[in-house]
Each structure stands twice: as structure tokens, then as C-alpha cells.
mmCIF file of C-alpha atoms and ligand atoms in Angstrom:
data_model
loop_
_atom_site.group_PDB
_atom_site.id
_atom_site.type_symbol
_atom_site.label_atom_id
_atom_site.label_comp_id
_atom_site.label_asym_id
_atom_site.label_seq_id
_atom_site.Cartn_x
_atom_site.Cartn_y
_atom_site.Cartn_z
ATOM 1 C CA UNK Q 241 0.000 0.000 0.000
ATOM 2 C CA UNK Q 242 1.354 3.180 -0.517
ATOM 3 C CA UNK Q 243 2.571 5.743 2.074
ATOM 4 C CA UNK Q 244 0.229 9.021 2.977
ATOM 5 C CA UNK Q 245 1.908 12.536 2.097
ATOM 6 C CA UNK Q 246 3.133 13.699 5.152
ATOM 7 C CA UNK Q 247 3.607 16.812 5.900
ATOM 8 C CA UNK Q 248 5.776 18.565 9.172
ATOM 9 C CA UNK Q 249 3.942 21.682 10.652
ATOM 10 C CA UNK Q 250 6.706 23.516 12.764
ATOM 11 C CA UNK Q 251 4.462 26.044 14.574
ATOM 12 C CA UNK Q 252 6.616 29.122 16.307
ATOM 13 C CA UNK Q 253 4.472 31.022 16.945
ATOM 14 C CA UNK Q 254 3.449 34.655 15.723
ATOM 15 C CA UNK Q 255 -0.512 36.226 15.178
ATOM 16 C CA UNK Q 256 -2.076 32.891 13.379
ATOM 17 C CA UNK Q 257 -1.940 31.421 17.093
ATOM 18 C CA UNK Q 258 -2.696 34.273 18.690
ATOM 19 C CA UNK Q 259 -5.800 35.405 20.813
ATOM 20 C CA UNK Q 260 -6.634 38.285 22.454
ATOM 21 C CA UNK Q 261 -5.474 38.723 26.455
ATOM 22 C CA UNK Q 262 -9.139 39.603 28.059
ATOM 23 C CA UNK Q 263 -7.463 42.166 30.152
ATOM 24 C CA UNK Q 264 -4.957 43.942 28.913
ATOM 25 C CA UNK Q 265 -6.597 43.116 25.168
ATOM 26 C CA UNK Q 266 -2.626 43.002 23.831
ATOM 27 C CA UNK Q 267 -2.157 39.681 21.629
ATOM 28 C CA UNK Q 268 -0.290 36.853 22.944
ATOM 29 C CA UNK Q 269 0.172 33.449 22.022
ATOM 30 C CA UNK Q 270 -1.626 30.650 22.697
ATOM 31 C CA UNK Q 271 -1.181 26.421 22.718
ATOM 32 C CA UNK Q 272 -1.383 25.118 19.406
ATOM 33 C CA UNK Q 273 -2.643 21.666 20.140
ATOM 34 C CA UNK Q 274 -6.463 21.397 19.197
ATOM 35 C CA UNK Q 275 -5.505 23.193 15.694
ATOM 36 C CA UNK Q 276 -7.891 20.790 14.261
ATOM 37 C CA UNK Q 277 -10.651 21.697 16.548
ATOM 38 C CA UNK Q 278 -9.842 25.180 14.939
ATOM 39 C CA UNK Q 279 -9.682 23.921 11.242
ATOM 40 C CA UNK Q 280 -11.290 20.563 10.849
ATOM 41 C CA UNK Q 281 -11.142 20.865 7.065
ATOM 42 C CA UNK Q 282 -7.361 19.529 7.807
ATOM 43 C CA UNK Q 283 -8.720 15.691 7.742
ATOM 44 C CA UNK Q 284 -10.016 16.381 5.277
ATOM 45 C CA UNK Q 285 -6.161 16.208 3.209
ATOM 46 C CA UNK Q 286 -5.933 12.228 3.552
ATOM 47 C CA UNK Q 287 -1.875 13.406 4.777
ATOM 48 C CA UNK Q 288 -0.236 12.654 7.585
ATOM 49 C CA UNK Q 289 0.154 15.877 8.972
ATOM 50 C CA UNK Q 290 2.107 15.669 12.602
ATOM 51 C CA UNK Q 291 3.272 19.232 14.646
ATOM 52 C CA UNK Q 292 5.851 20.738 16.169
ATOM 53 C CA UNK Q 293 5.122 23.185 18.300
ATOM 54 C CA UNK Q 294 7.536 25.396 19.761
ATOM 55 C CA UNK Q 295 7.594 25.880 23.922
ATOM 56 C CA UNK Q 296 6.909 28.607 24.557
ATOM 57 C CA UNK Q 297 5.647 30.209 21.513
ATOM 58 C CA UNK Q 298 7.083 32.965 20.140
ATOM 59 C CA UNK Q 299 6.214 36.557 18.437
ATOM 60 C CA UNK Q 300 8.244 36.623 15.847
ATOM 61 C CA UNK Q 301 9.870 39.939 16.897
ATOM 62 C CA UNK Q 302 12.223 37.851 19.124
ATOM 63 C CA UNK Q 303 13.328 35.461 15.976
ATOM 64 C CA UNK Q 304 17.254 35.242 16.107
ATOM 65 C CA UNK Q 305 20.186 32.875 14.437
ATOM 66 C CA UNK Q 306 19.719 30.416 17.338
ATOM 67 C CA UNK Q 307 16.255 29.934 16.917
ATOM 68 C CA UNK Q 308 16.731 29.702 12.632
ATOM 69 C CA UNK Q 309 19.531 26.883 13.241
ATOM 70 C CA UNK Q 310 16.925 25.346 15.499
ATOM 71 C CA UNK Q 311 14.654 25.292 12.626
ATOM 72 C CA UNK Q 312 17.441 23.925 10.252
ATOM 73 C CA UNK Q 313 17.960 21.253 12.991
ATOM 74 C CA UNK Q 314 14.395 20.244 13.185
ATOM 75 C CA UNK Q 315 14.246 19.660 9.332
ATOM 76 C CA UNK Q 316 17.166 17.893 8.811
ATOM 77 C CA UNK Q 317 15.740 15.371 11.791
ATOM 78 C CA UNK Q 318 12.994 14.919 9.984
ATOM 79 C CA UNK Q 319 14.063 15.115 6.347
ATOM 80 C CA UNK Q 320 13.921 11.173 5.333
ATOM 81 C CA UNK Q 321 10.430 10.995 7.352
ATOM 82 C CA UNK Q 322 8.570 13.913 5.621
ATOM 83 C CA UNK Q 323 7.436 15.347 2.050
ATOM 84 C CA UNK Q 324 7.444 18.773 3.134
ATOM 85 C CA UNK Q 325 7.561 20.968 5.641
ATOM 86 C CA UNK Q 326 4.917 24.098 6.772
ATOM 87 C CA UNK Q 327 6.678 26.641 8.948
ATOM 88 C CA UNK Q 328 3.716 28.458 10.629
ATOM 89 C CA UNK Q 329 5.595 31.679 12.132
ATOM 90 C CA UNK Q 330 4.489 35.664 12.555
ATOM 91 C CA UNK Q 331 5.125 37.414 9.516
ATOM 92 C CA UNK Q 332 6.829 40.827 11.079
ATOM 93 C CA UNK Q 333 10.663 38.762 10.523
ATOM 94 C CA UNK Q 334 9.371 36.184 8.782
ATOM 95 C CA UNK Q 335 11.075 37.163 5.320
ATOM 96 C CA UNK Q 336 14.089 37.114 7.522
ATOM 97 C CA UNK Q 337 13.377 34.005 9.273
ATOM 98 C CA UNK Q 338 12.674 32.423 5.584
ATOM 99 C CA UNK Q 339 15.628 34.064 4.030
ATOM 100 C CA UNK Q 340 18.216 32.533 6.815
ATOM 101 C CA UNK Q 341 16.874 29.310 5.967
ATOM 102 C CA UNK Q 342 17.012 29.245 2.156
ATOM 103 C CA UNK Q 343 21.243 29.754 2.942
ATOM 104 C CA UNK Q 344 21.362 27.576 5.704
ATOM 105 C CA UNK Q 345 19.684 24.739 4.037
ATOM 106 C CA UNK Q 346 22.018 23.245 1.289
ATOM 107 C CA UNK Q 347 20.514 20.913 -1.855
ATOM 108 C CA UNK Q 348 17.220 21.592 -0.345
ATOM 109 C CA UNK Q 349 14.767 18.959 -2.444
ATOM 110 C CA UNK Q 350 11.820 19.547 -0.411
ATOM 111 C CA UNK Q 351 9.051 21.980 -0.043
ATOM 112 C CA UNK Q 352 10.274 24.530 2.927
ATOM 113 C CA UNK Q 353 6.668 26.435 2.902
ATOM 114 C CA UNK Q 354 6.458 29.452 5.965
ATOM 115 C CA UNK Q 355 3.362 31.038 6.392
ATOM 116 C CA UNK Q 356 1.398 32.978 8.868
ATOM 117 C CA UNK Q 357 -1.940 35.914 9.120
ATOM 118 C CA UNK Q 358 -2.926 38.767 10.059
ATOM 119 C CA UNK Q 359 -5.699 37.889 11.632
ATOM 120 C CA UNK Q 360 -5.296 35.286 14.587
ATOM 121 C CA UNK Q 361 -7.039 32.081 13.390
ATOM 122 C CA UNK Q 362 -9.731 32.112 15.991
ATOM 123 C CA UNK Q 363 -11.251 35.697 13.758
ATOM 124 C CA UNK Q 364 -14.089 34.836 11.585
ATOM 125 C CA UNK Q 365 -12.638 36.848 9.196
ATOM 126 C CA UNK Q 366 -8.814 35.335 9.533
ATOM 127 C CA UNK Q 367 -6.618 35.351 6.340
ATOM 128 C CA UNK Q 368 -4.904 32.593 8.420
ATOM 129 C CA UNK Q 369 -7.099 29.351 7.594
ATOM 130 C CA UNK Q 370 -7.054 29.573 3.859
ATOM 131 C CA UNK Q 371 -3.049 30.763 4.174
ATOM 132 C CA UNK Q 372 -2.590 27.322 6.179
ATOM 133 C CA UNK Q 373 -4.469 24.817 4.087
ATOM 134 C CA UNK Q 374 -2.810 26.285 0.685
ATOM 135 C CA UNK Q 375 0.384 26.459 2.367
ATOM 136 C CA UNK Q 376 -0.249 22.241 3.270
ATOM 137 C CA UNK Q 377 -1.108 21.405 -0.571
ATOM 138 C CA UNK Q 378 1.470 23.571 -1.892
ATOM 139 C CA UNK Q 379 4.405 21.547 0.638
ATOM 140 C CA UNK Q 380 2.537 18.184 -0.883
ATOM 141 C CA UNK Q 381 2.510 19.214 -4.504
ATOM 142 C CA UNK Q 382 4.473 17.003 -6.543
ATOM 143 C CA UNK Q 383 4.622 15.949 -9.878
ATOM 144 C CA UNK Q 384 5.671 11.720 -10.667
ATOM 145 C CA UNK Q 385 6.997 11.566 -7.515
ATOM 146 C CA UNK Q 386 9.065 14.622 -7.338
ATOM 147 C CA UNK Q 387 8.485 17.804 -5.314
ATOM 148 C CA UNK Q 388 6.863 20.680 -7.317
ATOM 149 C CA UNK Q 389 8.378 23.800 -5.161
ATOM 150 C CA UNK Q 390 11.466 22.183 -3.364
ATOM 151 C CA UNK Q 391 12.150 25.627 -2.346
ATOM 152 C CA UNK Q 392 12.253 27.418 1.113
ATOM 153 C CA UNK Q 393 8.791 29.608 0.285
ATOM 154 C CA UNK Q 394 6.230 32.062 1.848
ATOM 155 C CA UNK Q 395 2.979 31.731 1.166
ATOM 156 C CA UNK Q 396 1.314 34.516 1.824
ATOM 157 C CA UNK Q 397 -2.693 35.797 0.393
ATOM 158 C CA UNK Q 398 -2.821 33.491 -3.181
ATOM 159 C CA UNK Q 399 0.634 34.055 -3.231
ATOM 160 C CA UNK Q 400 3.695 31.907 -3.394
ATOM 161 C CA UNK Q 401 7.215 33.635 -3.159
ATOM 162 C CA UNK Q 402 11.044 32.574 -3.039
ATOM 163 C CA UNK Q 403 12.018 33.054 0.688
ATOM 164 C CA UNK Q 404 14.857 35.098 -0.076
ATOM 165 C CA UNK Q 405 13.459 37.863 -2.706
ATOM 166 C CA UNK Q 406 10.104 38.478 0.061
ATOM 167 C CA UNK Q 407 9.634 41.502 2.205
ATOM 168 C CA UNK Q 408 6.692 42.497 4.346
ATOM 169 C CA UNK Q 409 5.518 45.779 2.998
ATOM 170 C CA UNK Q 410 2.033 45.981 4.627
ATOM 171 C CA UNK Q 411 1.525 45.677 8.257
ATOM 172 C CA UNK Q 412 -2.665 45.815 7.692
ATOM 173 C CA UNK Q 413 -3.774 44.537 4.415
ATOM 174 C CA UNK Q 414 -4.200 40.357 3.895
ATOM 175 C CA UNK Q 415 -1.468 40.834 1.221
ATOM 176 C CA UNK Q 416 1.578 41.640 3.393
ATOM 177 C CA UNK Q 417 4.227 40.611 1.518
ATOM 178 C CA UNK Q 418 6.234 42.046 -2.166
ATOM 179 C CA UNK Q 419 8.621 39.707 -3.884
ATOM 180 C CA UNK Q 420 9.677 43.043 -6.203
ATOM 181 C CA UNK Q 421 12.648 41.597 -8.033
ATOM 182 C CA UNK Q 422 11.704 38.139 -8.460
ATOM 183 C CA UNK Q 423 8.200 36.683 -10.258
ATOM 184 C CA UNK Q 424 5.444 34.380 -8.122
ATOM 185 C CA UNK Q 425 5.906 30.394 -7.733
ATOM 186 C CA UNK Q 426 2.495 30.240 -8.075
ATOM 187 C CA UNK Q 427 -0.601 32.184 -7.620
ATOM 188 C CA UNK Q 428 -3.709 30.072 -6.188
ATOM 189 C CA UNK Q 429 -7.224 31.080 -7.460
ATOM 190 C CA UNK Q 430 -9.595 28.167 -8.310
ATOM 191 C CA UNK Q 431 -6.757 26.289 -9.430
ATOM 192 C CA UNK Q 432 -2.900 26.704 -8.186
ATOM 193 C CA UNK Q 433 -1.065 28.012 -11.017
ATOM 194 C CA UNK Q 434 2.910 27.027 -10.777
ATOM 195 C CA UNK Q 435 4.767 29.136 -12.893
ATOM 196 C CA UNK Q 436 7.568 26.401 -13.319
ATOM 197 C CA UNK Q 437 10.042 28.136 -15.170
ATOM 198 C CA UNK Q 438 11.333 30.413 -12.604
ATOM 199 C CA UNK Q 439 11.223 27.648 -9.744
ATOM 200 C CA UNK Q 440 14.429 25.367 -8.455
ATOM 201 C CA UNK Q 441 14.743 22.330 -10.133
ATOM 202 C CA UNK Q 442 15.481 19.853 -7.650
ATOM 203 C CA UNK Q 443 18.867 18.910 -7.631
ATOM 204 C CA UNK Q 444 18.861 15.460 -6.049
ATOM 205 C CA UNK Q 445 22.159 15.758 -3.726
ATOM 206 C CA UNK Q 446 22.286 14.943 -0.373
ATOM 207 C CA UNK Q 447 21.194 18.059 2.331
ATOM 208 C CA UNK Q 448 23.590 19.636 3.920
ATOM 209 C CA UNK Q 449 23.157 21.866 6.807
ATOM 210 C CA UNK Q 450 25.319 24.942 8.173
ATOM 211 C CA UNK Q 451 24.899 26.075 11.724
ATOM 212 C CA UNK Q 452 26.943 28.916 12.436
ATOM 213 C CA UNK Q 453 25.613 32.516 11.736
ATOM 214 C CA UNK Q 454 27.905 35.584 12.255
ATOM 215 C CA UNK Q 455 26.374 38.375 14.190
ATOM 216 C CA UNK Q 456 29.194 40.905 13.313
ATOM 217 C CA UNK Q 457 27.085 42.804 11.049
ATOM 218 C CA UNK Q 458 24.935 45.345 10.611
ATOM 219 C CA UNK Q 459 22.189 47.609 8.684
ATOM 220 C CA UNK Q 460 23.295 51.521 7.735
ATOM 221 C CA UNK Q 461 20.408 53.149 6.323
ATOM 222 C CA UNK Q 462 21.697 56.434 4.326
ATOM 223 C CA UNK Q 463 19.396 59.242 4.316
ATOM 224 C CA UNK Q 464 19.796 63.034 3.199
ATOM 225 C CA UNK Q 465 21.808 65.089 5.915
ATOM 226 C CA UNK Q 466 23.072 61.813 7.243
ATOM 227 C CA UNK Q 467 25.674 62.991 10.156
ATOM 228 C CA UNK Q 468 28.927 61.683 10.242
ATOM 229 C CA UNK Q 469 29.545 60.313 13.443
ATOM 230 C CA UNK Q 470 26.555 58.195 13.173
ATOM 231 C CA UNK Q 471 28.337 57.271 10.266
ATOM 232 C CA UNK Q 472 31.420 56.430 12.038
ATOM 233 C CA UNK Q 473 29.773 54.398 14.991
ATOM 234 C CA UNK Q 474 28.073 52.209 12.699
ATOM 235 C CA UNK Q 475 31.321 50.973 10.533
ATOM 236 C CA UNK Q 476 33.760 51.721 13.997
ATOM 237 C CA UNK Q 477 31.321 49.180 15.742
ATOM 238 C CA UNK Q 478 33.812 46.983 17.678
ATOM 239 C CA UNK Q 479 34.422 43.815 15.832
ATOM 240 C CA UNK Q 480 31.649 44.281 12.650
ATOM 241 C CA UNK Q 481 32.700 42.579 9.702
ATOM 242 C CA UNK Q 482 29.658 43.094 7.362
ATOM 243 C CA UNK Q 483 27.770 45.925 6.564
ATOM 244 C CA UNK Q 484 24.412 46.195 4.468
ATOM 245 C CA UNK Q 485 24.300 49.955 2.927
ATOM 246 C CA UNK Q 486 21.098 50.835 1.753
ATOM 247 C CA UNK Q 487 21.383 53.218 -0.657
ATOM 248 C CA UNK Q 488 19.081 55.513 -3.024
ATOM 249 C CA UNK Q 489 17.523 54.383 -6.251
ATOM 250 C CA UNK Q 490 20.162 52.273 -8.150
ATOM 251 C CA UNK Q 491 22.372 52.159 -5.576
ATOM 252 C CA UNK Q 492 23.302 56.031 -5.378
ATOM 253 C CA UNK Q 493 25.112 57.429 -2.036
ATOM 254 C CA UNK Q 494 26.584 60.709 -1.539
ATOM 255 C CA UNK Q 495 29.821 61.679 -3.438
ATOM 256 C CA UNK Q 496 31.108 64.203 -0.198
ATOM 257 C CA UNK Q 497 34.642 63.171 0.159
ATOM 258 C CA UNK Q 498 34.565 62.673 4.141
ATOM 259 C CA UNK Q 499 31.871 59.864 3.510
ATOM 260 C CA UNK Q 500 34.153 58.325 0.459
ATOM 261 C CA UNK Q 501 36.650 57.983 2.470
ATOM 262 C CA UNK Q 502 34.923 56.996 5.855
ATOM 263 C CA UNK Q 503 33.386 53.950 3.521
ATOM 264 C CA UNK Q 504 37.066 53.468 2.060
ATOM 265 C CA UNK Q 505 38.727 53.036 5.035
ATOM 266 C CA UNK Q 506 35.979 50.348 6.850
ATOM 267 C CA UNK Q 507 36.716 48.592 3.617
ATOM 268 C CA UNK Q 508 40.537 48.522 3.775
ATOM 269 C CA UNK Q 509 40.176 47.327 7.441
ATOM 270 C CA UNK Q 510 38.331 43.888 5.940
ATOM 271 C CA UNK Q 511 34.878 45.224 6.372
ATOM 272 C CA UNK Q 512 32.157 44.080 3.729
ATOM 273 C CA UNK Q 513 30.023 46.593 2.099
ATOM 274 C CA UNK Q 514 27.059 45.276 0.539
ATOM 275 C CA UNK Q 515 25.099 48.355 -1.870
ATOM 276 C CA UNK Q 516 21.367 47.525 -1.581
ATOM 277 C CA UNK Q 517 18.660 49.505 -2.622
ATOM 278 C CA UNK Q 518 16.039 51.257 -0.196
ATOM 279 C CA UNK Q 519 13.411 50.768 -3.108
ATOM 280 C CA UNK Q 520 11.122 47.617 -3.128
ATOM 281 C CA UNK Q 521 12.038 47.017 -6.443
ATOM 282 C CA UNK Q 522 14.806 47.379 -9.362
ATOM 283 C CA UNK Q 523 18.471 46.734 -9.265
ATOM 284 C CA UNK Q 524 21.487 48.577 -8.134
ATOM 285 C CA UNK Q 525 23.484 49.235 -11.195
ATOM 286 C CA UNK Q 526 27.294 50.601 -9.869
ATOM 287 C CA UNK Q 527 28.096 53.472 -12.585
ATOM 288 C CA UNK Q 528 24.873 54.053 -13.644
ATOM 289 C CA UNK Q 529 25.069 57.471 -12.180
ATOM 290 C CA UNK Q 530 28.158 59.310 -10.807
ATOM 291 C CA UNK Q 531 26.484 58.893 -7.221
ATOM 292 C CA UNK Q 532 27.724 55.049 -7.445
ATOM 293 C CA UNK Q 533 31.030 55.173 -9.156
ATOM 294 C CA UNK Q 534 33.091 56.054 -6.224
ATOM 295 C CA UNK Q 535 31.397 53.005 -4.181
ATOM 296 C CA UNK Q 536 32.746 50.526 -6.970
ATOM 297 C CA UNK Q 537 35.930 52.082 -6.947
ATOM 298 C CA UNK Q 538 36.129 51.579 -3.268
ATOM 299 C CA UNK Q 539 35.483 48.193 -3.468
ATOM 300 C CA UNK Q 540 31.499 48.273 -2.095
ATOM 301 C CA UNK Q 541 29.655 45.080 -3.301
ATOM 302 C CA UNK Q 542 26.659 45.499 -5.523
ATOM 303 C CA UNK Q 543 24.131 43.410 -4.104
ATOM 304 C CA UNK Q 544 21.984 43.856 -7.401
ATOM 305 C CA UNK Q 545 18.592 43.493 -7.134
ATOM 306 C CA UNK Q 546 18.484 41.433 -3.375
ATOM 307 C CA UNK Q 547 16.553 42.625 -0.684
ATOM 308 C CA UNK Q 548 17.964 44.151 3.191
ATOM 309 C CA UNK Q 549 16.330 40.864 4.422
ATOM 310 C CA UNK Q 550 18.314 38.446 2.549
ATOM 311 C CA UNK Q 551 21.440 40.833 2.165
ATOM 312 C CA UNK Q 552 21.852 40.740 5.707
ATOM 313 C CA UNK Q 553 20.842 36.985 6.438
ATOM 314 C CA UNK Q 554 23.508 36.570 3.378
ATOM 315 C CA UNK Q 555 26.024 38.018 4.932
ATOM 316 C CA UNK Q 556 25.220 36.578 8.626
ATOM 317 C CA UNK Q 557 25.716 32.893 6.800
ATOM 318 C CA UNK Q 558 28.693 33.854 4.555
ATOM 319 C CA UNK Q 559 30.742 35.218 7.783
ATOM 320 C CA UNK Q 560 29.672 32.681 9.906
ATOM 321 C CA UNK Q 561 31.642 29.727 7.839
ATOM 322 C CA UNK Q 562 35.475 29.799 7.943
ATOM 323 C CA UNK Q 563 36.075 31.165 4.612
ATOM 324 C CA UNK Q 564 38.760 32.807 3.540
ATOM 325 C CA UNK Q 565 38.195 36.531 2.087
ATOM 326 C CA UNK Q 566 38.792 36.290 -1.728
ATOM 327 C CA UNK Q 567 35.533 33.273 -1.648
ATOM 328 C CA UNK Q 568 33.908 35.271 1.137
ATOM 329 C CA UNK Q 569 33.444 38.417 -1.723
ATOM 330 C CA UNK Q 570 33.197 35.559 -4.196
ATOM 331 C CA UNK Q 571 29.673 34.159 -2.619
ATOM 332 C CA UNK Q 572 28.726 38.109 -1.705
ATOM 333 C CA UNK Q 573 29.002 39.035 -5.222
ATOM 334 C CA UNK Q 574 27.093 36.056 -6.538
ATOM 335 C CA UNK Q 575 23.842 34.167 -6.200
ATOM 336 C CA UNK Q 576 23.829 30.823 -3.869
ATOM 337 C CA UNK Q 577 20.222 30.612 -3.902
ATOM 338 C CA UNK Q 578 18.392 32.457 -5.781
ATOM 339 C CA UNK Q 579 18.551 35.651 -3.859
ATOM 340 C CA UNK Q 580 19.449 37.987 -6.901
ATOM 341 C CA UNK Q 581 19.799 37.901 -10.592
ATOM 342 C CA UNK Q 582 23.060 37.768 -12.111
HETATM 343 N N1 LIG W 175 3.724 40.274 15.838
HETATM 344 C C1 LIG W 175 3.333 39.127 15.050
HETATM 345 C C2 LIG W 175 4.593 38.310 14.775
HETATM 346 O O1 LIG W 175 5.299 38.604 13.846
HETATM 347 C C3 LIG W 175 2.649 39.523 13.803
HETATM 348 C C4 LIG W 175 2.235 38.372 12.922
HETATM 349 O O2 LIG W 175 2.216 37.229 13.302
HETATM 350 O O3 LIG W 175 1.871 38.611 11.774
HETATM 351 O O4 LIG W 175 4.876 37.378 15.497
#
């Protein structure tokens, strides 16, 4: 007889467990165990579906590395045993959360599907119920036995997205999430559409896990009359080694020579500059204007058309191996998963 799909549901918490504190009328998490008390349409899937729930539950505000290698852990325990795996998790650091995992979770061949909602599931008019049962067929999909998205994903309001190219743009509507440089997995409406030309094919190697994140790095945010000491504290910060710059437009900073050669120096001492863009979408293109020649000449990175969430998660993985520098700007300067076009 053949097996059920089976299907791991790693629940960490975040608003699509969430109900409402009768007192203080805050949100805070609750036990996830009768979930299907709260969705009984879940027998309805004929798949093994078995849960992980995380003790105690958290809002995803307090993700951080040690929880994401937890995550990696818990996959690669249960790799062998499942088809797919549903990460149920808030979706304020979620594109983080997802983004840490599509690095530290080499030769994935298996659907990696995070989703959460807006609306705890216990609302009549929660986003969360239909984002968890798509989310559960999307992790089973597969075509002659092999995995249709074996991807880390967020699902997200019809919407299927590479981990890594997601951020949350909308902190009220159902659709909370923009993949701006990179096109939908799928879209589900009455039928789930895959668009299978921009997803991973599998590759069929053996997973392989990393567990060490780096967290000697940081964000710096430029913005017009940007002061110089903050500048300094941020690349003087004892011990940083990476630095995501988010910059204007395509990838245009200011040409005044103190911050040139503030930015020069950081770089000389072994520091990595990463040029990202502050806009949702479009590329940064070094030399496009005069605003971003001096940052290639400096030696800043172009991170192209990747996002802060997966620049910095990037960088967090890259450091966090013992690599030497000429492959460290090597894997910077290049796609490992699909995080930007090349
Ligand atoms: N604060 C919540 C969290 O990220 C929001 C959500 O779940 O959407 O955990």
C-alpha cells in the first residue's frame, strides 16, 4: 500500500496562534494543540500531517540565528520521514526568518513552505485558515513523484514567493508581503497556477546543513543630511565585519569626500560593504550614475537586485563559515540561492 503525504507543521508562533489577552486586550500566544478543533477541514487532506510546536511560543519579533539553526535542525531530523515541511511563524521577521533558511539549508529537495496571518485564526474573518491549508497542498505538490516547489517559500494571500526575494511591505492589508525583483511560484485562485520556469529544479544531492551565523554585522540606512559620526559608529562598531548599505535608487550614495573615504577606510580594514537599494524594487546598477562610481571604486559590493532581508541573512551565513576573504566576496558578489539575478 502506498505511504500518505506527510507533511511537518513547525508552529513558532506569531498572530495565526494568537488570541486576544481579556485584560490587557494586547495579543499573545496561545497552545497550538487542538488546531484541528480550529480547522477541521485539515482531515479532510488524507496526509499525515504531525506538529511541532515550539515551547513557549514565540512573536516573531524575538526570531534570532539560534532559533533559525533550530529550525534547520528540526528539518534535517525529519528530512527522510517527511514530504514537506509548513513553517507556521508571525510574519513581522518572517522574510528574515525564511531568508536565513534558504542559505542555511544546502541541496534543499523539499518543499520549505512558511506562512502565517494577520488575523489570529480564531477571527471569523482570519486570512490565516485559507493561508494554512494552501500552504499544506502547496508543501505536498508534486509531480511523478518529485516535489513541485522544493524551495524554502512564503505563502502569503494566493501568493507563493522565493524566501529570499520576500519583504513584508504591509503591516494591515491580507497581502503583506512584495517579492519586487523576483516573479510568483504560483498564484492560487480556483486552481494553483505554478509558474515552473522560474522555480528550483530539484537537484537530487544529499542536504547539507550549516549552523553557524555571524552576528558581526549590521544595517546603515543612508538618508539626506546623514551625520557623520553616526556614520562612524556604525562601521567603527567593535568587531563588525559586514555591513548592508542601503542606498538611493540604483544604488546612489553621496559623493562628499569625508563619507568616500569613511566607507574606504571600513573597507581597507576587511569590512564588507554590501550596496542595496532602499526601493522595493529594481536593481542597483554601480556606474549608472556618478552617485555610485566612487562606491565601486572603493570596493562596495553590488548586491543587485536582493533585498535588506536576505542581504543581511547573506552576509550573517557567509561570515559565519570559515572562509577565507577572496571566496567570502566571491559568494557576496554572486547568487547561492536564488537571492538575486546575475
Ligand atoms: N507580531 C506578530 C509576529 O510577527 C505579527 C504576525 O504574526 O503577523 O509574530
Amino acid at each position: 500500500m502506498l505511504e500518505p503525504t506527510s507533511i511537518l507543521i513547525i508552529y513558532t508562533g506569531g498572530t495565526i496562534g494568537m488570541i486576544m489577552h481579556p485584560d490587557s486586550k494586547t495579543l499573545k500566544p496561545f497552545n497550538f494543540d487542538n488546531i484541528d478543533k480550529q480547522i477541521p477541514e485539515l482531515k479532510r487532506f488524507h496526509y499525515q500531517l504531525d506538529f511541532h510546536c515550539f515551547d513557549p511560543l514565540m512573536d516573531s519579533s524575538n526570531m534570532n540565528p539560534e532559533v533559525w539553526i533550530q529550525l534547520v535542525r528540526i528539518i534535517k531530523d525529519n528530512y527522510e520521514n517527511y514530504d514537506g515541511f509548513v513553517v507556521l511563524h508571525g510574519s513581522d521577521t518572517m522574510a528574515y526568518t525564511a531568508s536565513a533558511l534558504s542559505f542555511l539549508l544546502e541541496n534543499l529537495n523539499k518543499p520549505v513552505i512558511f506562512t502565517g496571518s494577520q488575523l489570529p485564526l480564531g477571527v471569523l474573518r482570519t486570512d490565516g485558515r485559507e493561508n494554512f491549508i494552501t500552504a499544506i497542498e502547496l508543501a505536498a505538490a508534486k509531480e511523478e513523484e518529485t516535489p513541485l516547489v522544493p524551495e524554502v517559500c512564503i505563502y502569503f494571500e494566493n501568493q507563493l514567493m522565493r524566501a529570499n526575494r520576500t519583504m513584508k511591505y504591509n503591516a494591515a492589508n491580507f497581502n503583506a508581503f512584495v517579492s519586487g525583483n523576483y516573479p510568483l511560484l504560483a498564484e492560487a485562485g480556483v486552481y494553483l497556477k505554478y509558474n515552473h520556469e522560474v522555480i528550483h529544479k530539484p537537484n537530487f544531492k544529499k542536504l547539507k546543513i550549516h549552523t553557524k551565523m555571524s552576528d558581526q554585522v549590521g544595517i546603515l540606512k543612508l538618508f539626506p543630511g546623514i551625520n557623520p559620526h553616526f556614520v562612524d559608529a556604525v562601521l567603527q562598531t567593535p568587531k563588525i565585519r559586514g555591513i548592508v548599505m542601503e542606498t538611493f535608487g540604483a544604488g546612489n550614495a553621496s559623493t562628499e569626500a569625508w563619507f568616500i573615504k569613511k566607507l574606504r577606510k571600513a573597507i581597507e580594514k576587511g569590512i564588507y560593504i554590501i550596496n542595496v537599494s532602499q526601493c522595493l524594487s529594481g536593481s542597483v546598477e554601480h556606474g549608472k550614475y556618478e552617485t555610485s562610481l566612487a562606491l565601486e571604486e572603493i570596493g562596495v559590493i553590488s548586491g543587485k537586485d536582493i533585498s535588506t532581508e536576505a542581504a543581511i541573512t547573506k552576509l550573517m551565513y557567509v561570515l559565519g563559515q570559515d572562509y577565507p576573504n577572496d571566496l567570502v566576496d566571491k559568494l557576496l558578489r554572486n547568487s547561492l540561492r536564488g537571492e538575486m539575478t546575475t
